[in-house]
mmCIF file of C-alpha atoms in Angstrom:
data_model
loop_
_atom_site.group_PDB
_atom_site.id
_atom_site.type_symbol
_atom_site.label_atom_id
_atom_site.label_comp_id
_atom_site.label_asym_id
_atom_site.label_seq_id
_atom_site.Cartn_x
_atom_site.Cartn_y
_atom_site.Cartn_z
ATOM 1 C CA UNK Q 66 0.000 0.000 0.000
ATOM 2 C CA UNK Q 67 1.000 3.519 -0.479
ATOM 3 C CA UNK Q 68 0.254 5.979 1.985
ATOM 4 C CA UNK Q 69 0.462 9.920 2.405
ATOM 5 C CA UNK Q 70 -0.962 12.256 4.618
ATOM 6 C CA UNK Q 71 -1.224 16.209 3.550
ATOM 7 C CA UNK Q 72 -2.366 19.685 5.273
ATOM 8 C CA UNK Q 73 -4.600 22.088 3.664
ATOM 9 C CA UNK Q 74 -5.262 25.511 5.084
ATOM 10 C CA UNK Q 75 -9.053 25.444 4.808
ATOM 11 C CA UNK Q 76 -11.552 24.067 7.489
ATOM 12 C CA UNK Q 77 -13.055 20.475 7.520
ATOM 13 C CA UNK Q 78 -16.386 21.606 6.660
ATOM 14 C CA UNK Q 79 -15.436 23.688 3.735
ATOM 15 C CA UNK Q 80 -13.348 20.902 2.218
ATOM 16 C CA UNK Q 81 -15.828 18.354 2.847
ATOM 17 C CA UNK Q 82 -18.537 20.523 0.687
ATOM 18 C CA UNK Q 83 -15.976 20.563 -1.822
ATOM 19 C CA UNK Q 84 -15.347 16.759 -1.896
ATOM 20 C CA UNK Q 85 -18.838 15.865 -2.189
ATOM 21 C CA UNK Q 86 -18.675 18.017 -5.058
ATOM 22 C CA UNK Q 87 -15.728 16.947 -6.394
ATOM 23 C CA UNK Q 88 -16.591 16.294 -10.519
ATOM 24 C CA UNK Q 89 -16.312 18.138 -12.374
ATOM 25 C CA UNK Q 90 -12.993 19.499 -12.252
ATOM 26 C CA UNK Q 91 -9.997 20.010 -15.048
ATOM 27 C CA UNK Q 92 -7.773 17.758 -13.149
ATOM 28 C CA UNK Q 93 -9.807 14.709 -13.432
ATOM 29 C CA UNK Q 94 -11.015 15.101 -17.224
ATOM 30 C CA UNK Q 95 -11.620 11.104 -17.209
ATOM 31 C CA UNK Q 96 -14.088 11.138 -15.050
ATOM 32 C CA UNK Q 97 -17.143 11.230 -17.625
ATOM 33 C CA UNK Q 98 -20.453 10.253 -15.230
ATOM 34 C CA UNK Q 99 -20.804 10.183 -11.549
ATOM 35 C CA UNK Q 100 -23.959 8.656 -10.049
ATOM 36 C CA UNK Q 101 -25.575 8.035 -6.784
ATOM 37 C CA UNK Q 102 -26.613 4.809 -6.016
ATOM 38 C CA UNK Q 103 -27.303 4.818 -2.753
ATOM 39 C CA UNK Q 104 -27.420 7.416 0.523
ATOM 40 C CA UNK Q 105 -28.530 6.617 3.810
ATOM 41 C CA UNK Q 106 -27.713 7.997 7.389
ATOM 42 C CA UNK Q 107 -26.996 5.135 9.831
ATOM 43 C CA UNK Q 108 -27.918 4.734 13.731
ATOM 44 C CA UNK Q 109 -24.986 6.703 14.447
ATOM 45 C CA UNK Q 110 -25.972 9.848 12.181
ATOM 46 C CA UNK Q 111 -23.636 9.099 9.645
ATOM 47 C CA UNK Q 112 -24.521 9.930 6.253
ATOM 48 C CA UNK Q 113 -23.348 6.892 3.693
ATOM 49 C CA UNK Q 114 -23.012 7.437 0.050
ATOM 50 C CA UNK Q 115 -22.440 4.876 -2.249
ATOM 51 C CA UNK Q 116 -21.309 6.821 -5.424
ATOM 52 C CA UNK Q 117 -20.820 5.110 -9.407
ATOM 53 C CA UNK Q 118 -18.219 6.848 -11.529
ATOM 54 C CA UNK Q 119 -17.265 5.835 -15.262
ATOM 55 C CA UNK Q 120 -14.409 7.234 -16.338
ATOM 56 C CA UNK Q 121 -13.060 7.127 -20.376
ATOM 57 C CA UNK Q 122 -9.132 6.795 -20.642
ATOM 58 C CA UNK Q 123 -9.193 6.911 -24.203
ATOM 59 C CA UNK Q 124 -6.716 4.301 -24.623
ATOM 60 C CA UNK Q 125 -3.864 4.289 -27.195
ATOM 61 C CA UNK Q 126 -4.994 1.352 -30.032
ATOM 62 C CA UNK Q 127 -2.172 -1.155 -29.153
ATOM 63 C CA UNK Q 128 -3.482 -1.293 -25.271
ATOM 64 C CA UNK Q 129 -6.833 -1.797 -26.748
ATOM 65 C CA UNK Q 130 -5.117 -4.735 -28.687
ATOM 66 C CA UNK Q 131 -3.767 -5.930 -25.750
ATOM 67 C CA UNK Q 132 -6.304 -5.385 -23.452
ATOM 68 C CA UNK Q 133 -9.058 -7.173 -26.346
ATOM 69 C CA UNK Q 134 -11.379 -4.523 -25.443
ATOM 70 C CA UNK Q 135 -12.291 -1.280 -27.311
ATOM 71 C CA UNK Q 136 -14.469 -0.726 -24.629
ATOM 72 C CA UNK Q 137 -12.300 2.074 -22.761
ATOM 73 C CA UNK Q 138 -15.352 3.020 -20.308
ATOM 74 C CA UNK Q 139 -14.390 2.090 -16.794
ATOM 75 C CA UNK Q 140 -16.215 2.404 -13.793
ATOM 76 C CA UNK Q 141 -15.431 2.553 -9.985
ATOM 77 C CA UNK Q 142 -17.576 2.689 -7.390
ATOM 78 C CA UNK Q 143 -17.039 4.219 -4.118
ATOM 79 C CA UNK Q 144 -18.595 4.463 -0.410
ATOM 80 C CA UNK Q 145 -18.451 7.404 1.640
ATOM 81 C CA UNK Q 146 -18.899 8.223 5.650
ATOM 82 C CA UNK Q 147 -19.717 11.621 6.688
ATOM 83 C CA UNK Q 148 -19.709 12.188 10.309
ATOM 84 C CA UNK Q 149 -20.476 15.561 11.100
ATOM 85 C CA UNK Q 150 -19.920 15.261 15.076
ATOM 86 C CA UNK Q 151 -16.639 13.756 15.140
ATOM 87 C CA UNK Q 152 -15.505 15.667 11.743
ATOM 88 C CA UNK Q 153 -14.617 13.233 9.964
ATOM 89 C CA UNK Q 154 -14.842 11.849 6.333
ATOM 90 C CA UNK Q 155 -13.745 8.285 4.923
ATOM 91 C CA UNK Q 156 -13.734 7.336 0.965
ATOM 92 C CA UNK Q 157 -13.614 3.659 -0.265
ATOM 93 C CA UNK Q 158 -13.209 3.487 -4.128
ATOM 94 C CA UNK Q 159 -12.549 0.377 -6.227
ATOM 95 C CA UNK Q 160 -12.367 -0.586 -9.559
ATOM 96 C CA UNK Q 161 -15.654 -3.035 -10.700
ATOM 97 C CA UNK Q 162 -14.407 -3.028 -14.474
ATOM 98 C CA UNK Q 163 -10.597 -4.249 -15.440
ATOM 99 C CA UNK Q 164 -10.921 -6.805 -12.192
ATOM 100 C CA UNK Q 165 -9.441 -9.629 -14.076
ATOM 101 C CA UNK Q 166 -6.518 -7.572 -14.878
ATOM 102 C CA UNK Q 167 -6.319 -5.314 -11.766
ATOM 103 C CA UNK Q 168 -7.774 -3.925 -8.592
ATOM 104 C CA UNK Q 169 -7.103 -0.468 -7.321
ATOM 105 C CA UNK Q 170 -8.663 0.554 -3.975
ATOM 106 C CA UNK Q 171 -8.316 3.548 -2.452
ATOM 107 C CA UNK Q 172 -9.014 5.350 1.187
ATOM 108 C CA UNK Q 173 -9.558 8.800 1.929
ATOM 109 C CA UNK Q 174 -9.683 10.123 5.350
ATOM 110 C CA UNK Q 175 -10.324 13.600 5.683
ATOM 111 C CA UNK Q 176 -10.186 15.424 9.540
ATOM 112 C CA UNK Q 177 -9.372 18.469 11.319
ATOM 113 C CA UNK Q 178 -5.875 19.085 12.245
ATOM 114 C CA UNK Q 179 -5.340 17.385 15.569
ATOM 115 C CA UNK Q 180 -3.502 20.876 16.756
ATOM 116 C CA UNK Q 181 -5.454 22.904 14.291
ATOM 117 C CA UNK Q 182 -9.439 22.923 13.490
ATOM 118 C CA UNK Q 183 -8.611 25.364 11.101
ATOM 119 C CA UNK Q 184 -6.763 23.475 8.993
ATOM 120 C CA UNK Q 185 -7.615 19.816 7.216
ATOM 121 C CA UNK Q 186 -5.499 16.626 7.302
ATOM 122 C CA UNK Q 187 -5.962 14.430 3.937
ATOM 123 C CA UNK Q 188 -4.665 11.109 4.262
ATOM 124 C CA UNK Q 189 -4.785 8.818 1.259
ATOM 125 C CA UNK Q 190 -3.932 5.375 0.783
ATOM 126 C CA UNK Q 191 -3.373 3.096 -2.427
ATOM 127 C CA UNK Q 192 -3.408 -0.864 -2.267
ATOM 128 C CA UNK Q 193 -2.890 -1.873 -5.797
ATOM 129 C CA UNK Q 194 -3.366 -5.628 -7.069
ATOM 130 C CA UNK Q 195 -1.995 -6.904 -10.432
ATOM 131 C CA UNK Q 196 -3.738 -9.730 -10.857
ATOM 132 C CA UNK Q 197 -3.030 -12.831 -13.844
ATOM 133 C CA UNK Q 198 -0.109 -12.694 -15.653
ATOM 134 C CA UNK Q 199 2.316 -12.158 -13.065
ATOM 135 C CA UNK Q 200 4.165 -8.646 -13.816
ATOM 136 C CA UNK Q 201 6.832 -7.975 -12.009
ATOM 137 C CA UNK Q 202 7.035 -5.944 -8.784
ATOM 138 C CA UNK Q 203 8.580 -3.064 -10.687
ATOM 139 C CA UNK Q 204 5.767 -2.460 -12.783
ATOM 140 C CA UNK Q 205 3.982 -2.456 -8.883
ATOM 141 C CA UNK Q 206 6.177 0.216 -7.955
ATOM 142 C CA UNK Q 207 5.432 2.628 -10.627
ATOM 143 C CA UNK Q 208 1.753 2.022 -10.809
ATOM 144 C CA UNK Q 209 2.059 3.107 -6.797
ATOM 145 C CA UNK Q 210 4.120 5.985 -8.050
ATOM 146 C CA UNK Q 211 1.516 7.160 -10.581
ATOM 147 C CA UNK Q 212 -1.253 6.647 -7.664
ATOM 148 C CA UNK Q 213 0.887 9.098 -5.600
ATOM 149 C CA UNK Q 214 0.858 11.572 -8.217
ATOM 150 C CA UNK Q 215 -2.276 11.300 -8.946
ATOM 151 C CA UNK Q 216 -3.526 11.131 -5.609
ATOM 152 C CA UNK Q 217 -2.201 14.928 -5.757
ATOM 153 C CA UNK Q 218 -4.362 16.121 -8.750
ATOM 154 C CA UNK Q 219 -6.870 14.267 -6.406
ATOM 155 C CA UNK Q 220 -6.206 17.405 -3.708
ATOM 156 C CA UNK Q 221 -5.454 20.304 -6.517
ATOM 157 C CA UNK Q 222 -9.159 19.125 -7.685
ATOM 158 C CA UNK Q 223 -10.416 19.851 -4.299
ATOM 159 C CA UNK Q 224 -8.490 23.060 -3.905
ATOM 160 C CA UNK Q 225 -9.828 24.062 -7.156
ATOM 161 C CA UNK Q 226 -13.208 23.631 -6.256
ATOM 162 C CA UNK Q 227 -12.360 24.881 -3.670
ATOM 163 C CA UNK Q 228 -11.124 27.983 -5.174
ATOM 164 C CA UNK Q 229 -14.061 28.093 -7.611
ATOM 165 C CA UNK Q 230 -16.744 28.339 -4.573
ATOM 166 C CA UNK Q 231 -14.829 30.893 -2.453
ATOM 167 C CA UNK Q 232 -12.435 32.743 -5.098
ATOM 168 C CA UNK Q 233 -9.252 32.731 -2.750
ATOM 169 C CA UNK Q 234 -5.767 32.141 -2.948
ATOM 170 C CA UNK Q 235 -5.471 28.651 -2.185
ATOM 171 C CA UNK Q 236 -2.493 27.821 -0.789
ATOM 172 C CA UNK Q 237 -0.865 23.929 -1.627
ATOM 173 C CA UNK Q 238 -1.665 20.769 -0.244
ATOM 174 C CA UNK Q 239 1.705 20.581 2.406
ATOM 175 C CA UNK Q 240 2.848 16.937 2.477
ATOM 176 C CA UNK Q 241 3.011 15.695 6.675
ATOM 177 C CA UNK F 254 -16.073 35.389 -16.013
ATOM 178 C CA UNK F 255 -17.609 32.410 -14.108
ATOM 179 C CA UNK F 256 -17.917 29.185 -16.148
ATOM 180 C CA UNK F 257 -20.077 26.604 -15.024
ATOM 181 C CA UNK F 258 -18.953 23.361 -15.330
ATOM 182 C CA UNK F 259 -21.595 20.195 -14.965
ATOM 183 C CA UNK F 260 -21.276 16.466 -14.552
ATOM 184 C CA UNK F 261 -23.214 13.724 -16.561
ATOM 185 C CA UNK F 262 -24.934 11.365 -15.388
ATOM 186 C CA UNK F 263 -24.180 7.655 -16.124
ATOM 187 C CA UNK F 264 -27.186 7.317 -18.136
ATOM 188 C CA UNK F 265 -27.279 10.511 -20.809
ATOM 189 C CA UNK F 266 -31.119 10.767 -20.425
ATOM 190 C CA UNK F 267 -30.612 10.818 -16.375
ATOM 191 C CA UNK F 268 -29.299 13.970 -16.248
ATOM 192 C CA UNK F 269 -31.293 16.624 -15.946
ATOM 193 C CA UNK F 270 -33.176 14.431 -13.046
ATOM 194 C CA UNK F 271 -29.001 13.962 -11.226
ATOM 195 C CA UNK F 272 -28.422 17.717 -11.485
ATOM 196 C CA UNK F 273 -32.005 18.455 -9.756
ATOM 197 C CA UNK F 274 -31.131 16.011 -7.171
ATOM 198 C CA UNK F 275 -27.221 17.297 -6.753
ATOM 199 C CA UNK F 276 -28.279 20.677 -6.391
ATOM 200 C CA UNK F 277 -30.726 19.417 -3.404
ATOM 201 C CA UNK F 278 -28.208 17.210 -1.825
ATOM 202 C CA UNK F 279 -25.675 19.685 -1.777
ATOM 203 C CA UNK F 280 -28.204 22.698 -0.071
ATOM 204 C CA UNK F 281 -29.439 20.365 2.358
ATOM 205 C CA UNK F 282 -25.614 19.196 2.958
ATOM 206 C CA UNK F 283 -23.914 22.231 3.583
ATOM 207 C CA UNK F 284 -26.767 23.829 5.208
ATOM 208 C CA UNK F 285 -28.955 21.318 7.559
ATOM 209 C CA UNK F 286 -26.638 17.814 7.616
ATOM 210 C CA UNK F 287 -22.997 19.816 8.200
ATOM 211 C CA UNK F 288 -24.594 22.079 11.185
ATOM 212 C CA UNK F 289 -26.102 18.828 13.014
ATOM 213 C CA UNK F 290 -29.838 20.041 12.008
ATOM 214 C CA UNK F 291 -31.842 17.014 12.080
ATOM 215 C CA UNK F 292 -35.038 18.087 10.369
ATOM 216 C CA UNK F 293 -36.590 15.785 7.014
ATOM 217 C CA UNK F 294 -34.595 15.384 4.098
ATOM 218 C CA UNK F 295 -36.371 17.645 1.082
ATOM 219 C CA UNK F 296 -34.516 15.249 -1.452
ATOM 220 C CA UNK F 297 -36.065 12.351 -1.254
ATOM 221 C CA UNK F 298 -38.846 12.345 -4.246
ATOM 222 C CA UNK F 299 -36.116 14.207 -6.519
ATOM 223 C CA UNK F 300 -33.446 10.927 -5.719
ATOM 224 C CA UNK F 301 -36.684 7.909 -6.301
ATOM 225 C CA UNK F 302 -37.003 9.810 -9.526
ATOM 226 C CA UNK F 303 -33.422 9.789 -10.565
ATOM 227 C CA UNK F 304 -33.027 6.657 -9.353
ATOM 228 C CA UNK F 305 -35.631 4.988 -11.165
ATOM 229 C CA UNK F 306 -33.265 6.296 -14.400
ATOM 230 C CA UNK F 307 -29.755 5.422 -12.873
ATOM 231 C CA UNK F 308 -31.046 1.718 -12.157
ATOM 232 C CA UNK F 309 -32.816 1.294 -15.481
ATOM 233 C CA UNK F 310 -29.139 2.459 -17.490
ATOM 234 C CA UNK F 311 -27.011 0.601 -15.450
ATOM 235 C CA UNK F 312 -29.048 -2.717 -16.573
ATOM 236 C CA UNK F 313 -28.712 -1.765 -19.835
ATOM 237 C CA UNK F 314 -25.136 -0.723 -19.664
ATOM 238 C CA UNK F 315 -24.184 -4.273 -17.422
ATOM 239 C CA UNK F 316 -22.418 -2.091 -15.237
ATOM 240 C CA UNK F 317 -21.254 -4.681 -12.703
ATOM 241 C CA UNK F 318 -22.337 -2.719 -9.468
ATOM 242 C CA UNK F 319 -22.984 -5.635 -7.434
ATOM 243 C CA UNK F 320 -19.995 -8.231 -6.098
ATOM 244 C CA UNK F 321 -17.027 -6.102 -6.060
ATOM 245 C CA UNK F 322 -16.358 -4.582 -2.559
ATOM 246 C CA UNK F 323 -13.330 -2.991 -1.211
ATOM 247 C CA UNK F 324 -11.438 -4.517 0.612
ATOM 248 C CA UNK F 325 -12.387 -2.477 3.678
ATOM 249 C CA UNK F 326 -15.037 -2.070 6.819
ATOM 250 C CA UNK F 327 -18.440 -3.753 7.447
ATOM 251 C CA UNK F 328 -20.212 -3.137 4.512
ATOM 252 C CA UNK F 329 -23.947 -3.413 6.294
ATOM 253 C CA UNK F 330 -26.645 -1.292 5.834
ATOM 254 C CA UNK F 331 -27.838 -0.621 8.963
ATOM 255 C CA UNK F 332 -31.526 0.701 9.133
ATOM 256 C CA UNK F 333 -31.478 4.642 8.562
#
């Protein structure tokens, strides 16, 4: 798994109103539909969201080859928790297309600073599975690598909502 | 200049009925759910409506929603 933790300088609340908001946004242009499936609050007044996304990579014709698909929609599907007493927010994403070939879950955990309620804590998390044909543990590694960078587009999205709602300087995402 | 930017829906003719819920679900977010105000959701026809698209596109699509989980917490629904 690959794990990172940032700081941005905007409360919990605002950020969460961003991240349920997150799509559209010019840093994730492959996300193409995002759907509700299901929301519910549970015993504990947590609101749960179960969320469908299809995203279109527009694949390069030789991965399409390889791949035997020139279907390039895929589609994730991801569970939220909103706790709005405690002030905190958890993510669950995983892939339900490509499964054969690979799984990619994620976790998002978004709270107030411990020191600072001003101030949000992102932590992210990235297990990747190649599944199959056994590739080597290189190929892993740089899939984790592109996870981490995109895993910051993931913030600069949110700061550019963000930015969008409240037309302020938004200062970066400081990696903790 | 401010441009608005809007997501589709995973069904094209669903959309219209996701951005009427969205723009619900956000309001009643950020203004009764975020501030601990416990009062009746106003969302709740809107989402049956949209719904009744979303599931109808996602059988026609196959979208494989159900069977993949993540590899995470207790996935039950407890009663709302």
């Amino acid at each position: 798994a690959t794990r990172w933790s940032c700081v941005v300088h905007y409360p919990w609340e605002t950020v969460i109103k961003a991240a349920m908001r997150k799509y559209p946004n010019p840093m994730n242009p492959n996300v193409v539909g995002v759907d509700v499936l299901d929301r519910n609050l549970d015993t504990d007044g947590r609101l749960h969201s179960h969320r469908l996304l299809s995203t279109e990579w527009g694949l390069p014709g030789i991965v399409r080859a390889i791949l035997g698909t020139g279907h390039t929609r895929t589609y994730v599907k991801e569970h939220s928790i909103v706790d709005p007493e405690e002030k905190k927010m958890e993510l669950y994403s995983t892939n339900i297309t490509l499964t054969n070939l690979v799984s990619v879950d994620e976790r998002l955990v978004y709270r107030p600073h411990p020191d600072n309620p001003e101030v949000t804590v992102l932590t992210q998390e990235a297990i990747i599975t190649v599944k199959g044909v056994s590739l080597s543990s290189y190929l892993e590694g740089m899939m984790a690598l592109r996870m981490s960078a995109n895993a910051r587009k993931g913030w600069d999205a949110i700061e550019w909502i963000i930015q969008n709602s409240e037309r302020e300087n938004v200062p970066l995402c400081e990696l903790y | 200049m401010l441009i608005v930017l809007k997501m589709n829906s995973v069904g094209e003719d669903c959309t219209d009925l996701k951005r009427e819920y969205d723009q619900c679900f956000n309001r009643w977010f950020a203004e009764k759910f975020l501030k601990e105000d416990r009062s009746g959701d106003p969302c709740t026809e809107m989402f049956k409506k949209y719904q009744h698209c979303v599931q109808k596109a996602i059988k026609e699509k196959n979208i494989p929603i159900d069977g993949v989980e993540f590899m995470g917490p207790n996935k039950e629904k407890p009663d709302s």
